[in-house]
Short mmCIF file of C-alpha atoms in Angstrom, two decimals:
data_model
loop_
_atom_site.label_atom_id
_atom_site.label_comp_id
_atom_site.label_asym_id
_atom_site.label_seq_id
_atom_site.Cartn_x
_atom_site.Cartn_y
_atom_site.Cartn_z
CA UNK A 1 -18.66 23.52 3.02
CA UNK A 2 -16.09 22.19 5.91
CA UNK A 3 -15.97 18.82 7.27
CA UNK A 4 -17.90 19.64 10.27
CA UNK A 5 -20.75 19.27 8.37
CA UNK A 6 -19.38 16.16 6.44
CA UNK A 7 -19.08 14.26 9.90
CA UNK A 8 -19.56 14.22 13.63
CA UNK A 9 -17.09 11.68 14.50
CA UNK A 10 -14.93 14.38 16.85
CA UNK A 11 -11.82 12.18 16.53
CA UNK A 12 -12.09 12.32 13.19
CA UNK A 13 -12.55 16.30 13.12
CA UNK A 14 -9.68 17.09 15.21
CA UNK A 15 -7.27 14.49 12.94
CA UNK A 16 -8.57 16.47 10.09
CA UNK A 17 -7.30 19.78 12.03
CA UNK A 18 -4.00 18.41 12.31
CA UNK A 19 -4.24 17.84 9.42
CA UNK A 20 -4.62 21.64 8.31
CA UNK A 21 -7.33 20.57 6.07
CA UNK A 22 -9.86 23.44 5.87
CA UNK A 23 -12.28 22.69 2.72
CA UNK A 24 -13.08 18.97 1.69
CA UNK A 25 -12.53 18.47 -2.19
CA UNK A 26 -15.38 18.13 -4.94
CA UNK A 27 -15.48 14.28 -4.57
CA UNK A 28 -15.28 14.49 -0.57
CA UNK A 29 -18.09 16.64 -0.65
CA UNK A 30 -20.39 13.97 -3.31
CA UNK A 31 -19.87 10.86 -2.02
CA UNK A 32 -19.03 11.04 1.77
CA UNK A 33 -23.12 11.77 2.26
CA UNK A 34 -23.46 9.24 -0.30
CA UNK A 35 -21.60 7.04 1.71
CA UNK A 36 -22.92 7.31 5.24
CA UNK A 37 -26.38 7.23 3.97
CA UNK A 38 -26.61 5.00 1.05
CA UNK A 39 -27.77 1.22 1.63
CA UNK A 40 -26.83 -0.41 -1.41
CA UNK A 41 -22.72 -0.05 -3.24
CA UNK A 42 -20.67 2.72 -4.28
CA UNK A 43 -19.00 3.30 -7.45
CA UNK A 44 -17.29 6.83 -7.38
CA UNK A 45 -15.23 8.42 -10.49
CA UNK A 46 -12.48 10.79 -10.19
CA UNK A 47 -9.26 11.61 -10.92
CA UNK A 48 -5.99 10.47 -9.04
CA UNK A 49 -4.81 13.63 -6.61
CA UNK A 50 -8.57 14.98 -6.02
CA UNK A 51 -9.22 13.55 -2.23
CA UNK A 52 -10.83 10.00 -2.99
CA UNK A 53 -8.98 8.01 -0.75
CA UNK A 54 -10.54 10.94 2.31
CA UNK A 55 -13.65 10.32 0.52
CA UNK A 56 -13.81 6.88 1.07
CA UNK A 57 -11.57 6.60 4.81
CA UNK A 58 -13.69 9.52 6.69
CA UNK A 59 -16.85 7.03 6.24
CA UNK A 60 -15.45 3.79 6.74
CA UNK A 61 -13.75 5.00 9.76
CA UNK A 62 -17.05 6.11 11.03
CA UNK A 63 -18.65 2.42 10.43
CA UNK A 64 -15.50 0.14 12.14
CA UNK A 65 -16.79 -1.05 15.68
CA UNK A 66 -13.38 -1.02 17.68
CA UNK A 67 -14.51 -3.09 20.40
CA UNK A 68 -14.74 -5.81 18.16
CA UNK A 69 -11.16 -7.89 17.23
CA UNK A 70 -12.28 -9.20 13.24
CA UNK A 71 -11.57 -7.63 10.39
CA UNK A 72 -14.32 -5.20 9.18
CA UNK A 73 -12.91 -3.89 5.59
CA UNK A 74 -10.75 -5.23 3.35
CA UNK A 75 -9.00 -2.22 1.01
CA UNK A 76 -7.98 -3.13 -2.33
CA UNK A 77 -5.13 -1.54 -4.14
CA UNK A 78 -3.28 -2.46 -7.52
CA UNK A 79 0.04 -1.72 -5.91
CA UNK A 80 1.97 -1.79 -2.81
CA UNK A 81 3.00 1.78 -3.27
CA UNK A 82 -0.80 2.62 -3.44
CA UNK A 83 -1.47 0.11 -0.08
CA UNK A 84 1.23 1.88 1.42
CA UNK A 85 -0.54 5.42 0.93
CA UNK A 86 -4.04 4.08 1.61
CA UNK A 87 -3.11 2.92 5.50
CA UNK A 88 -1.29 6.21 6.11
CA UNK A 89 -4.39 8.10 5.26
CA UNK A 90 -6.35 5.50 7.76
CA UNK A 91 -3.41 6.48 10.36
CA UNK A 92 -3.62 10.03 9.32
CA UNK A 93 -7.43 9.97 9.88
CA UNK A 94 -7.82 7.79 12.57
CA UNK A 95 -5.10 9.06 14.67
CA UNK A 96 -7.86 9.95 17.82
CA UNK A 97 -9.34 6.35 17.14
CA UNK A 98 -8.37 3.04 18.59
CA UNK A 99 -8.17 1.74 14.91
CA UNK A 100 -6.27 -0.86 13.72
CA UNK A 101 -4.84 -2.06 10.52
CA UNK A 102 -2.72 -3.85 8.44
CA UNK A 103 -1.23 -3.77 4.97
CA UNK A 104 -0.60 -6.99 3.00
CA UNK A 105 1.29 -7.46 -0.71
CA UNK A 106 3.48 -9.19 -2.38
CA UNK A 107 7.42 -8.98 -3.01
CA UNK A 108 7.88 -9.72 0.55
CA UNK A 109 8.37 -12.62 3.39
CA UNK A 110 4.58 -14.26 3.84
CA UNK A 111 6.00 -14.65 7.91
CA UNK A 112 5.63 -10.98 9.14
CA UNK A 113 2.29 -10.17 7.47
CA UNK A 114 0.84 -13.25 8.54
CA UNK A 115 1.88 -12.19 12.40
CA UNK A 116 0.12 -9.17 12.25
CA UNK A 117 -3.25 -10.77 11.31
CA UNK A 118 -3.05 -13.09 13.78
CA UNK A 119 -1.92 -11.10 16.93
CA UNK A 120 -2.30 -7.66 15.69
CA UNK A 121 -5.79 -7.88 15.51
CA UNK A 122 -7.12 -5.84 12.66
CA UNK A 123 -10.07 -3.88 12.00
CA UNK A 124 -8.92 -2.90 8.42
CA UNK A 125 -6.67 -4.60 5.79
CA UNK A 126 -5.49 -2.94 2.83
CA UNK A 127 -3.59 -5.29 0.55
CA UNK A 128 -2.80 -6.08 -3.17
CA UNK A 129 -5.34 -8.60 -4.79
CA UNK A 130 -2.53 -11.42 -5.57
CA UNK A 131 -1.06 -11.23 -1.77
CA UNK A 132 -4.98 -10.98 -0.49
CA UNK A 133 -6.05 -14.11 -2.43
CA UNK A 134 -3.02 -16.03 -1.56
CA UNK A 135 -3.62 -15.02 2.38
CA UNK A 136 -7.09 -16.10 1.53
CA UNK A 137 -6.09 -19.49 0.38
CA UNK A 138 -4.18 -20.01 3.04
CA UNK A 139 -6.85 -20.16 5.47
CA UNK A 140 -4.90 -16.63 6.96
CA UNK A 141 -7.32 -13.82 6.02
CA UNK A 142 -10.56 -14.42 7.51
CA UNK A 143 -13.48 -12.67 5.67
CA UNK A 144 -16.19 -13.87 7.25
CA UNK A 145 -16.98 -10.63 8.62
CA UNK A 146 -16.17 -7.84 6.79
CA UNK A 147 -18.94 -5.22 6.05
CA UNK A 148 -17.49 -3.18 3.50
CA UNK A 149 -15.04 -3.75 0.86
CA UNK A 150 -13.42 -0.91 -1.12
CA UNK A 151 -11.92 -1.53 -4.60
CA UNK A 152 -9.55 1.78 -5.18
CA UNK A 153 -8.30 2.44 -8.65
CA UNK A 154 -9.91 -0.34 -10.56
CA UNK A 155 -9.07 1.11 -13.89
CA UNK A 156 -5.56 0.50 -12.91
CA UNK A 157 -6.58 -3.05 -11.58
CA UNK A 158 -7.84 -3.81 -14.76
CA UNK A 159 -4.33 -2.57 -16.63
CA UNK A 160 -2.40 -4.71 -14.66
CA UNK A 161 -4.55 -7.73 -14.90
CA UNK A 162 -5.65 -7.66 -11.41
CA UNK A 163 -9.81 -7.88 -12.29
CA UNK A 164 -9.79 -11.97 -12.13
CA UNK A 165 -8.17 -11.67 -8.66
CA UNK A 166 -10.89 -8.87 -7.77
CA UNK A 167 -13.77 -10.98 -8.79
CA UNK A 168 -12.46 -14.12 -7.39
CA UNK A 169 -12.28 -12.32 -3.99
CA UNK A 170 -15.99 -10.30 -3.84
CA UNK A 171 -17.03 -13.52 -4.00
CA UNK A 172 -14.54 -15.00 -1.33
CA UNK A 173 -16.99 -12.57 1.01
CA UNK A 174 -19.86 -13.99 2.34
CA UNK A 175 -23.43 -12.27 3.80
CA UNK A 176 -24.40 -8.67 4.14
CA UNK A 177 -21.51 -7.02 2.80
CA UNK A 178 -20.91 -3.48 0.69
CA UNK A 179 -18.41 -2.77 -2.02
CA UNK A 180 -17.19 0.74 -3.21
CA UNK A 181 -15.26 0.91 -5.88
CA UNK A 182 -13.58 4.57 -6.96
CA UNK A 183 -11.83 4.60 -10.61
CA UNK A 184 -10.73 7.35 -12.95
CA UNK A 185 -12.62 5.89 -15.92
CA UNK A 186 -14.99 3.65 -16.47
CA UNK A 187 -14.08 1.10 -19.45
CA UNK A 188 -16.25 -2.06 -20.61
CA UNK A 189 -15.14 -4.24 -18.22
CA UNK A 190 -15.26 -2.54 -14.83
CA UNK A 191 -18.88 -1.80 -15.81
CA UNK A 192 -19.34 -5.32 -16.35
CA UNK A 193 -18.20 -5.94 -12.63
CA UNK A 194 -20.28 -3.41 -11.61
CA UNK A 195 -23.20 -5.34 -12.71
CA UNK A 196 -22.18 -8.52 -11.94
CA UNK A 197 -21.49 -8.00 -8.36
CA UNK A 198 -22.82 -4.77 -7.29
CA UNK A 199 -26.46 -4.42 -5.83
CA UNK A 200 -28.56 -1.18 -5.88
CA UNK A 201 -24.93 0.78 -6.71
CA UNK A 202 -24.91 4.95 -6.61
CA UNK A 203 -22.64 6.26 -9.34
CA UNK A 204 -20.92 10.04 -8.27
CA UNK A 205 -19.11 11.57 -10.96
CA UNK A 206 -16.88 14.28 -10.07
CA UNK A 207 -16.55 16.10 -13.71
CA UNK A 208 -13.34 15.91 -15.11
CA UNK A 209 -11.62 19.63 -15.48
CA UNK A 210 -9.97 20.30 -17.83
CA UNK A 211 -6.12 20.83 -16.61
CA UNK A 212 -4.97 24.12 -15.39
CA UNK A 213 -1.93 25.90 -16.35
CA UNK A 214 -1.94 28.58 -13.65
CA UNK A 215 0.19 26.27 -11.31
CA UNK A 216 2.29 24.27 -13.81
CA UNK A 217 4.21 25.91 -16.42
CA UNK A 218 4.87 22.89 -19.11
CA UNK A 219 7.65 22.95 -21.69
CA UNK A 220 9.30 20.96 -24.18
CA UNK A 221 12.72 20.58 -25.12
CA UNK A 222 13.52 18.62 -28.89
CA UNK A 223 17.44 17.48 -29.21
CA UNK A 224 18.60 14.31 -30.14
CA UNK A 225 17.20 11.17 -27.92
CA UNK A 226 21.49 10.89 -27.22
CA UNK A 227 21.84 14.37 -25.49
CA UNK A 228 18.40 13.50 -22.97
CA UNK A 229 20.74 12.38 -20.03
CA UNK A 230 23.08 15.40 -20.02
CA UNK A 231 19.46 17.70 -20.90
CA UNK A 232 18.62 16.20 -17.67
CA UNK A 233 21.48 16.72 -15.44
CA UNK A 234 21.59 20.05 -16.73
CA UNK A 235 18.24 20.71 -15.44
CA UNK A 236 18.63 19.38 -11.96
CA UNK A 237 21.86 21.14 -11.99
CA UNK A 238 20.93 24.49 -12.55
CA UNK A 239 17.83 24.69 -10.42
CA UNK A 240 17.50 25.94 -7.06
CA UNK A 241 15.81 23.53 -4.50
CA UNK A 242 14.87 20.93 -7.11
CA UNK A 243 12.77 18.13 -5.94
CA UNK A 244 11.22 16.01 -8.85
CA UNK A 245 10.26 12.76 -10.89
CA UNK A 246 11.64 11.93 -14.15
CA UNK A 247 9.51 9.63 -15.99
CA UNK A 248 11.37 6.99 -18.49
CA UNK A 249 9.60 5.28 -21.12
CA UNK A 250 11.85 1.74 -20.01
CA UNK A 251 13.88 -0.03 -17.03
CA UNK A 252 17.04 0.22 -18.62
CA UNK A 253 16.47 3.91 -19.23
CA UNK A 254 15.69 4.23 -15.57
CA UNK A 255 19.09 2.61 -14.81
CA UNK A 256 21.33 4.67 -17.29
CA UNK A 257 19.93 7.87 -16.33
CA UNK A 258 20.23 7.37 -12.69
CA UNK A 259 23.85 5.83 -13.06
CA UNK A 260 25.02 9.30 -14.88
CA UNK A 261 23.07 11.76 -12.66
CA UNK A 262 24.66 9.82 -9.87
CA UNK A 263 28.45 9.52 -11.63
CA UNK A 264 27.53 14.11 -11.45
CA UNK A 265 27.12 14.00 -8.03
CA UNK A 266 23.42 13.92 -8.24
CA UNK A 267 21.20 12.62 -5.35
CA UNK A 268 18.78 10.14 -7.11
CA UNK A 269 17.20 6.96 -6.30
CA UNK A 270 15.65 4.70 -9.23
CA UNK A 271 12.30 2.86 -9.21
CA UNK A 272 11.68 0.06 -12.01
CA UNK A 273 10.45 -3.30 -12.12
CA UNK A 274 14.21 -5.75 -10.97
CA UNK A 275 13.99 -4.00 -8.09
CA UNK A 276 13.36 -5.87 -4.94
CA UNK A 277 10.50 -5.14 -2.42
CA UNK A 278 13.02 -4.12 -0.43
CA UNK A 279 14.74 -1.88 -2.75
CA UNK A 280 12.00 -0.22 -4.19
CA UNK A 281 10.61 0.86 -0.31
CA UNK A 282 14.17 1.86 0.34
CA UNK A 283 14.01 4.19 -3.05
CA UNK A 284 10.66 5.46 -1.86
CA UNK A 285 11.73 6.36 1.60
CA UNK A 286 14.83 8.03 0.30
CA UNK A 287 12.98 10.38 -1.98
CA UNK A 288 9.78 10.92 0.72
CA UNK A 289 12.24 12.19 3.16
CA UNK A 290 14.00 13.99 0.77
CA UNK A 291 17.61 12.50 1.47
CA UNK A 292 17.34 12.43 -2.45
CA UNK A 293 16.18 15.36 -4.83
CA UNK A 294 15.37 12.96 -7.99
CA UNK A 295 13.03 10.13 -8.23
CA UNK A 296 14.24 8.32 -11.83
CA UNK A 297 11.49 5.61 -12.64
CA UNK A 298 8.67 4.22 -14.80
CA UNK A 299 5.37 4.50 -15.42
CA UNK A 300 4.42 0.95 -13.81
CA UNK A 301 6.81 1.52 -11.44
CA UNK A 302 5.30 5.22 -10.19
CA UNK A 303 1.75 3.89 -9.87
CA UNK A 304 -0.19 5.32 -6.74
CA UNK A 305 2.50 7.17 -5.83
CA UNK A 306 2.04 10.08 -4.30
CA UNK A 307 3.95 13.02 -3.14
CA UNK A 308 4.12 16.64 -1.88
CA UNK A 309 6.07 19.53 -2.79
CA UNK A 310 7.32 18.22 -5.87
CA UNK A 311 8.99 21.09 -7.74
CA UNK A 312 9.56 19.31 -11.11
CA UNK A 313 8.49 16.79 -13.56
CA UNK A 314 11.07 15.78 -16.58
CA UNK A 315 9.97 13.36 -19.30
CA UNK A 316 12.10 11.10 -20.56
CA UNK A 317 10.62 11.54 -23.93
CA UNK A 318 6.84 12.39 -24.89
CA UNK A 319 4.50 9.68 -23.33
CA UNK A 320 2.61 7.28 -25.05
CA UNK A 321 -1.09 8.38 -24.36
CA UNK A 322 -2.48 11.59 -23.61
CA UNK A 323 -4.16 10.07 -20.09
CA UNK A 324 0.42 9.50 -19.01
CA UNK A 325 1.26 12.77 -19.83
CA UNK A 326 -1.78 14.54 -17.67
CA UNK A 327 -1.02 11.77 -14.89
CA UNK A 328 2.72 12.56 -14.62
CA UNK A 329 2.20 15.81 -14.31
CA UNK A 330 -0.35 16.48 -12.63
CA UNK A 331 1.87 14.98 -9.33
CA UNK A 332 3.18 18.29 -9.27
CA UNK A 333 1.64 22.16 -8.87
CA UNK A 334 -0.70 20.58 -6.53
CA UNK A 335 -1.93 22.53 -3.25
CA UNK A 336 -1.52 25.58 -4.69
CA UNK A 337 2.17 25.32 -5.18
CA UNK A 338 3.70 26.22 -8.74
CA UNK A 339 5.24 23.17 -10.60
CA UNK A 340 6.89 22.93 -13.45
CA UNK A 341 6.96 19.89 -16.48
CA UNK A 342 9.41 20.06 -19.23
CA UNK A 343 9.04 17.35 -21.91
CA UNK A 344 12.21 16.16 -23.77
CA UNK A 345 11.34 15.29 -27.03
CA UNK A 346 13.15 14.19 -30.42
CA UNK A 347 11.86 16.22 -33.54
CA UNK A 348 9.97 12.89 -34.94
CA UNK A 349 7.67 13.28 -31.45
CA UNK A 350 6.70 16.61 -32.44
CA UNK A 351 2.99 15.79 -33.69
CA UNK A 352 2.35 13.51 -30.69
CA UNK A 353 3.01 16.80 -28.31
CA UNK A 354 0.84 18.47 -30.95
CA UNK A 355 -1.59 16.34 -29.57
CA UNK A 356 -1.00 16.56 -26.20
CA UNK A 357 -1.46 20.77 -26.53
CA UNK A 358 -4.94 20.25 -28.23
CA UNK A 359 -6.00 17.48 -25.37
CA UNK A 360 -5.09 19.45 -22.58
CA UNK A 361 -5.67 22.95 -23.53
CA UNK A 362 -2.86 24.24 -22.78
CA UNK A 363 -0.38 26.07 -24.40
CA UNK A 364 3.67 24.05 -24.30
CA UNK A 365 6.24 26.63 -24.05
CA UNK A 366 9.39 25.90 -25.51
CA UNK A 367 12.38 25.17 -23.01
CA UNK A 368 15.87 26.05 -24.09
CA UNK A 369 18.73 23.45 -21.96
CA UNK A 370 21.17 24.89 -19.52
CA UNK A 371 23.95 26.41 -21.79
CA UNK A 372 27.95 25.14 -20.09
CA UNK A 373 28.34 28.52 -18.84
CA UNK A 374 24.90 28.33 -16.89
CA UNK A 375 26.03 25.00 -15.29
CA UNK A 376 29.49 26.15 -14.39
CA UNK A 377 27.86 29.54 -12.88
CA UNK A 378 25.22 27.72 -11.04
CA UNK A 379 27.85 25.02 -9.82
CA UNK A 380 30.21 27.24 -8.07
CA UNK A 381 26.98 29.59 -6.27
CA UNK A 382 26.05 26.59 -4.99
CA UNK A 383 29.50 25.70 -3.57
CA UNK A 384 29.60 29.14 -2.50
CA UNK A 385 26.53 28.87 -0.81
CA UNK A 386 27.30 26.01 1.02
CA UNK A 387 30.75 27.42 2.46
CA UNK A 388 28.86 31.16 3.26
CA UNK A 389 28.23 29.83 7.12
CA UNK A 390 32.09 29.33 7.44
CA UNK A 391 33.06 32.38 5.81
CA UNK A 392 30.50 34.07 8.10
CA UNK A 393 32.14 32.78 11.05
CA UNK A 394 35.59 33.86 9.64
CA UNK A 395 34.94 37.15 9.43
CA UNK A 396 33.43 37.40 12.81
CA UNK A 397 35.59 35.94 14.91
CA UNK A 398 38.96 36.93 13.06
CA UNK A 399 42.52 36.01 14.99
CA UNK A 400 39.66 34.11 17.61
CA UNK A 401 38.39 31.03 14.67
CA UNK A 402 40.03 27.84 15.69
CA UNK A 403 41.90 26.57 12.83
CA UNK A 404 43.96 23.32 13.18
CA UNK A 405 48.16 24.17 13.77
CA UNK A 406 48.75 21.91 10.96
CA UNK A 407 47.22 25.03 9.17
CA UNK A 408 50.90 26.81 9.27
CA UNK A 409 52.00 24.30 6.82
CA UNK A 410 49.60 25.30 3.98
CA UNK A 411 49.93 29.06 4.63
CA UNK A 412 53.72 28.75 4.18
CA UNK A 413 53.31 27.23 1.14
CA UNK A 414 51.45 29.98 -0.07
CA UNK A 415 54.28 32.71 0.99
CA UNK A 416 54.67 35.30 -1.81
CA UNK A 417 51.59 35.18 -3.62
CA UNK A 418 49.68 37.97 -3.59
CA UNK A 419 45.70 37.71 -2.11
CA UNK A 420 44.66 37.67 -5.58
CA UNK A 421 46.80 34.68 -7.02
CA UNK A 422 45.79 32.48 -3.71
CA UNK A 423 42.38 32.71 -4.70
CA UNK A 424 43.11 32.06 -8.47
CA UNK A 425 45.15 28.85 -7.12
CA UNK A 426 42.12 27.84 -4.50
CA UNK A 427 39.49 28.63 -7.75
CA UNK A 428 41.30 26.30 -10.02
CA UNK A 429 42.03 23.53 -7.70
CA UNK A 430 38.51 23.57 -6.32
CA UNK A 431 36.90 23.45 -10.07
CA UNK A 432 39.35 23.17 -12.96
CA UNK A 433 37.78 19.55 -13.18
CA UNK A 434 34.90 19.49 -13.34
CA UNK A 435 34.51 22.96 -14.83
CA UNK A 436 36.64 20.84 -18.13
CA UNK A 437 34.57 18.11 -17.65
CA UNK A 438 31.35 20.19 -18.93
CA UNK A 439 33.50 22.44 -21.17
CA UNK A 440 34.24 18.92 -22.90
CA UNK A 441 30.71 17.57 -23.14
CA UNK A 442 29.52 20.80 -24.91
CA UNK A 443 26.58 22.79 -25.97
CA UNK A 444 23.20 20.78 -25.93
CA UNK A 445 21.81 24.23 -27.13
CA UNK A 446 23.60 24.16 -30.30
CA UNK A 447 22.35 21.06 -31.28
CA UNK A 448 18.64 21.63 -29.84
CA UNK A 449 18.46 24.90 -31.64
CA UNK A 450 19.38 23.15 -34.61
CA UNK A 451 16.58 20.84 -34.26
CA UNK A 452 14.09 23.48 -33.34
CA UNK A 453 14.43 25.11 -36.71
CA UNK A 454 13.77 22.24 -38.95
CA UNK A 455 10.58 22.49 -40.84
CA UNK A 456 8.37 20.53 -38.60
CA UNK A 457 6.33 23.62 -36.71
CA UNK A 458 3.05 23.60 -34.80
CA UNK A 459 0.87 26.13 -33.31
CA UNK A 460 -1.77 26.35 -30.50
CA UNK A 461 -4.95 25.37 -31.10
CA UNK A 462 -6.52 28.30 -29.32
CA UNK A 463 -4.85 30.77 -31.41
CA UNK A 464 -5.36 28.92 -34.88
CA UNK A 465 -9.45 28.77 -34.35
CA UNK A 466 -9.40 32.66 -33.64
CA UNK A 467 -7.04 33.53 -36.69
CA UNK A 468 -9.16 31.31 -38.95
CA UNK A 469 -12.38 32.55 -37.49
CA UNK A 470 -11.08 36.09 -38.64
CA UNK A 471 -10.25 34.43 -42.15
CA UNK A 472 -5.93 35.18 -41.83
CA UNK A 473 -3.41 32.73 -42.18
CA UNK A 474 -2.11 31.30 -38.44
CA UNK A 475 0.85 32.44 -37.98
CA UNK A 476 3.34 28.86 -36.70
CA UNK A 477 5.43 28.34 -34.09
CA UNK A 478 8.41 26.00 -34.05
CA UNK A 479 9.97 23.90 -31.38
#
């Protein structure tokens, strides 16, 4: 199937071409139709990363009337992250249609928001339920006449405490009026608003796969909870192009790691709860654009987030629930790209990524840290990498490279040692340093291997139902 025969809307289509999308996704492909043709509401369940928020922007966008100068659809999100994400898919998609829309939430000066809804004109607003109510209160946000209203990751809604809000607001919307709702899973109490305020509603269910390992290679790591922020700038250190999230169980862990990766000369911007509105877009922008190579934040703080390319995903220790770990990592190996997620855990965490094997699967490699003489190697290839364009232009234009004349000064200096001691002297004041400074921290290895050979082993469960099918003893591994 391609879009083409999802929708007509030719704007639309040739978005979707820039847009290099070729094959809608599984949950494109159920509920768009479902969408366009259904009278009654929508309740769609699927996973986070597998096209929903196309799913559910394609058809709106084909139901707005632009001539009109009232808001049509109100878009709710449980966090301004996810609001930001949702109206660049309704640019994104509506980029050959005179749409407009506007994103409201909280954490930020009422003044500018309120602007846009009055002169800006909206056809669409996508907000956060507290900032929506409040704008609703106000006499602001006029509902009066919006048509459809989309509820997007209400299991998350209901984790943060947002249902109340929710509830208070369907009703807030008078007259003919549709809600869609699209949620991973489908607990007690978003059922219960699904009956309370939903008429005639069609349930799709994308089925939940189970997680593939061909494009993410997982790992885990046990040393001592102590050695986690030098595992981690270990990691970042000795990998080429490394782009990634590391996931920390707390704020203050957030703020220690990404005070030391910065104190190694590691780009890295931190998301956690103190942070202002301000701040946190600031981080977000930083790592989007990739002036950063490291994301450091929470769970809470990560929520709807959602980026491309990332290369790597680091826990700071093994999540809580089995539903974290698949979330966190799944935001990398997507389109096709190869990812990789290395768990640091301590040895007493060792049964919970037991757990985590059996739930997802899939076999968790162990991951040995970057030895000293790894960093140190990797270190100066990179330096050397960096100066190659200069020494390239060196030996090209010989006596012809413009040096500065203060240059005469230095080379005197240097009279009388031989080619070989002036780059000995150039090595060791370039990296004596720092090359100490990880000589002095080290071997994590050491310690990890150490750990790794206590008695607490596991296996895979793949492996153990085969040798105990065939009556022999499974064989253990340890970590």
């Amino acid at each position: 199937m391609n879009f083409s025969e999802l929708t007509t809307c030719q704007p639309i289509l040739d978005a979707i071409k820039d847009l290099n999308f070729d094959t809608p996704t599984d949950i494109q492909q159920e509920a768009i139709p479902v969408l366009q043709n259904h009278t009654g509401d929508f309740v769609g369940q699927a996973q986070t990363g597998t096209g929903k928020t196309g799913a559910f922007v394609i058809p709106l966008l084909e139901r707005i009337d632009f001539t009109k100068k009232n808001v049509q659809s109100l878009i709710l999100a449980p966090t301004r992250e996810l609001a930001h994400q949702i109206s660049e898919e309704l640019i994104k998609f509506g980029k050959y249609l005179p749409m407009r829309s506007t994103t409201v939430y909280g954490g930020v000066s009422y003044q500018k928001q309120i602007n846009a809804l009055k002169k800006d004109f909206p056809h669409i607003v996508v907000g956060t339920p507290g900032r929506v109510l409040d704008l609703i209160d106000k006499g602001i946000l006029n509902l009066a006449l919006v048509k459809i209203t989309i509820i997007d990751e209400a299991d998350e809604m209901l984790n943060m405490g947002f249902l109340e809000d929710v509830e208070t607001i369907l009703k807030a919307i008078k007259g003919e009026r549709k809600i869609w709702m699209f949620s991973a899973t489908m607990p007690r109490q978003i059922l219960k608003i699904i009956n309370d305020n939903f008429t005639d509603p069609q349930i799709v269910r994308v089925q939940k796969k189970a997680m593939s390992s061909e494009n993410i290679n997982q790992s885990v790591c046990v040393l001592e909870h102590k050695h986690f922020n030098e595992a981690i700038c270990r990691i970042v250190e000795t990998k080429d192009d490394f782009y990634g999230i590391v996931f920390c169980q707390t704020k203050q862990e957030t703020k220690d790691l990404a005070d030391r990766l910065l104190a190694r000369g590691i780009s890295v911007a931190a998301l956690h709860g103190d942070l202002s509105q301000a701040d946190r877009d600031q981080s977000m922008m930083k790592f989007r654009n990739k002036k950063v190579q490291l994301l450091v934040c929470t769970d809470v703080a990560a929520r709807g987030l959602d980026i491309s390319n990332v290369t790597h995903v680091i826990n700071f220790g093994v999540p809580k629930n089995f539903e974290s770990y698949v979330h966190r990592i799944g935001r990398t190996g997507r389109c096709g790209l190869a990812g990789e997620a290395i768990t640091l855990a301590t040895p007493g965490q060792l049964r919970q990524v037991r757990r985590i094997e059996i739930f997802t699967k899939n076999r968790i490699d162990r991951f040995k840290i970057p030895s000293a003489q790894d960093v140190k190697r990797m270190k100066i290839k990179k330096e050397l990498k960096e100066m190659e364009s200069l020494k390239q232009a060196i030996m090209e234009k010989k006596d012809s490279f413009k040096i500065d004349e203060s240059f005469t000064i230095f080379k005197e200096h240097l009279d009388g040692l031989s080619a070989d001691d002036v780059l000995k002297l150039m090595f060791s004041w370039k990296f004596n340093f720092d090359l100490r400074q990880i000589d002095n921290i080290g071997e994590l290895g050491q310690s990890m291997a150490t750990t790794a050979s206590r008695p607490k082993q596991w296996h895979h469960p793949e492996s153990n139902r085969r040798r105990q099918h065939h009556g022999r003893s499974a064989t253990r591994r340890a970590y």
